[in-house]
Coordinates of C-alpha atoms and ligand atoms in Angstrom, one line a residue:
X1 CA 6.5 -3.3 27.0
X2 CA 4.0 -3.0 23.9
X3 CA 6.9 -3.2 21.2
X4 CA 5.7 -6.5 19.9
X5 CA 2.2 -5.7 19.1
X6 CA 2.9 -4.2 15.3
X7 CA 4.7 -7.1 14.5
X8 CA 1.3 -9.7 15.2
X9 CA -2.1 -9.7 14.0
X10 CA -1.9 -10.6 10.2
X11 CA -4.5 -13.4 10.6
X12 CA -4.8 -15.5 7.3
X13 CA -2.9 -13.2 5.1
X14 CA -0.7 -15.8 3.7
X15 CA -3.3 -18.8 3.7
X16 CA -3.5 -18.2 0.0
X17 CA 0.4 -18.2 -0.9
X18 CA 1.3 -21.5 -0.7
X19 CA 5.0 -20.7 -2.2
X20 CA 6.5 -18.9 0.5
X21 CA 10.6 -17.6 0.3
X22 CA 12.3 -19.5 2.9
X23 CA 14.9 -16.4 3.0
X24 CA 12.7 -13.7 3.7
X25 CA 9.1 -13.0 4.6
X26 CA 7.4 -13.1 1.7
X27 CA 5.1 -15.7 -0.3
X28 CA 3.6 -16.3 -3.5
X29 CA 0.3 -17.7 -5.2
X30 CA 2.2 -19.0 -8.2
X31 CA 5.3 -21.2 -7.4
X32 CA 6.9 -20.6 -11.6
X33 CA 8.0 -17.4 -12.5
X34 CA 7.1 -15.6 -9.1
X35 CA 9.2 -17.1 -6.6
X36 CA 11.9 -17.8 -9.1
X37 CA 12.6 -14.1 -10.3
X38 CA 12.3 -13.0 -6.4
X39 CA 14.7 -15.4 -5.2
X40 CA 17.2 -13.6 -7.6
X41 CA 17.3 -10.6 -5.6
X42 CA 18.5 -13.2 -2.8
X43 CA 21.2 -14.9 -4.7
X44 CA 22.3 -11.8 -7.2
X45 CA 21.5 -13.8 -9.9
X46 CA 21.7 -11.8 -12.9
X47 CA 20.5 -14.1 -15.9
X48 CA 19.7 -11.3 -18.6
X49 CA 22.8 -9.4 -20.2
X50 CA 22.6 -7.2 -22.6
X51 CA 24.0 -7.7 -26.0
X52 CA 25.5 -4.4 -26.5
X53 CA 27.4 -3.6 -23.6
X54 CA 27.0 -6.6 -21.6
X55 CA 25.6 -5.1 -18.4
X56 CA 23.6 -7.8 -16.7
X57 CA 20.4 -7.4 -14.6
X58 CA 17.9 -9.8 -12.7
X59 CA 14.7 -8.9 -14.6
X60 CA 13.8 -9.1 -18.4
X61 CA 11.8 -6.1 -17.8
X62 CA 15.1 -4.0 -17.2
X63 CA 17.1 -5.3 -19.7
X64 CA 14.5 -4.1 -22.0
X65 CA 14.1 -1.1 -20.3
X66 CA 18.1 -0.7 -20.7
X67 CA 18.2 -2.0 -24.3
X68 CA 16.5 1.3 -25.0
X69 CA 19.5 3.4 -24.3
X70 CA 21.3 1.7 -27.1
X71 CA 18.3 1.7 -29.7
X72 CA 16.9 5.2 -28.6
X73 CA 13.6 3.9 -28.7
X74 CA 11.1 6.0 -26.4
X75 CA 7.7 4.8 -25.8
X76 CA 6.8 6.9 -23.1
X77 CA 5.6 10.3 -24.1
X78 CA 4.2 13.6 -22.5
X79 CA 0.3 13.8 -23.1
X80 CA 1.3 17.5 -22.4
X81 CA 4.1 18.6 -24.6
X82 CA 4.5 15.9 -26.7
X83 CA 8.2 15.1 -25.3
X84 CA 9.1 11.1 -25.6
X85 CA 11.4 9.2 -23.1
X86 CA 13.0 5.9 -23.3
X87 CA 12.4 5.5 -19.5
X88 CA 8.8 5.2 -17.7
X89 CA 10.6 6.9 -14.6
X90 CA 11.8 9.9 -17.0
X91 CA 8.1 10.6 -17.7
X92 CA 7.1 10.8 -14.2
X93 CA 10.3 13.2 -13.3
X94 CA 9.1 15.2 -16.7
X95 CA 5.4 15.6 -16.0
X96 CA 6.4 17.5 -12.7
X97 CA 7.9 20.0 -14.7
X98 CA 4.1 20.4 -15.8
X99 CA 3.0 20.5 -12.2
X100 CA 5.3 22.2 -10.3
X101 CA 5.8 18.9 -8.1
X102 CA 9.3 17.9 -6.9
X103 CA 9.0 15.3 -4.4
X104 CA 12.3 13.2 -5.1
X105 CA 15.8 13.8 -7.3
X106 CA 15.3 11.4 -10.2
X107 CA 17.8 8.7 -9.7
X108 CA 18.4 8.4 -13.5
X109 CA 18.0 11.7 -15.1
X110 CA 18.5 14.0 -11.8
X111 CA 16.2 16.2 -12.8
Ligands
ZN1 ZN1 12.3 -13.6 -0.6
ZN2 ZN1 23.5 -2.2 -22.8
ZN3 ZN1 5.8 17.6 -21.1

């Protein structure tokens, strides 16, 4: 009987975000790139392609982090032991070897 209650009651939350996505419930403060980039999650469009291997990406940030797998650049370093990583996710996984924390398996490195 009370199942509908959870979805209701978000007063004014979208009022300051005038650019809604018409395909899902999300809305955005600026039209610009936010909505455009978000729409790609629906269209599957991947305008950024890797010049090395041709792999395609939705966001430029994804491409630049992928490029590091080719360049070998490792901008993320561990403050505890100094080991360097190409992906921030790999550093986070590595940090757990110091803390002993293991909440889930890293999808990239499998550690
Ligand atoms: Zn959407
Ligand atoms: Zn590549
Ligand atoms: Zn370390």
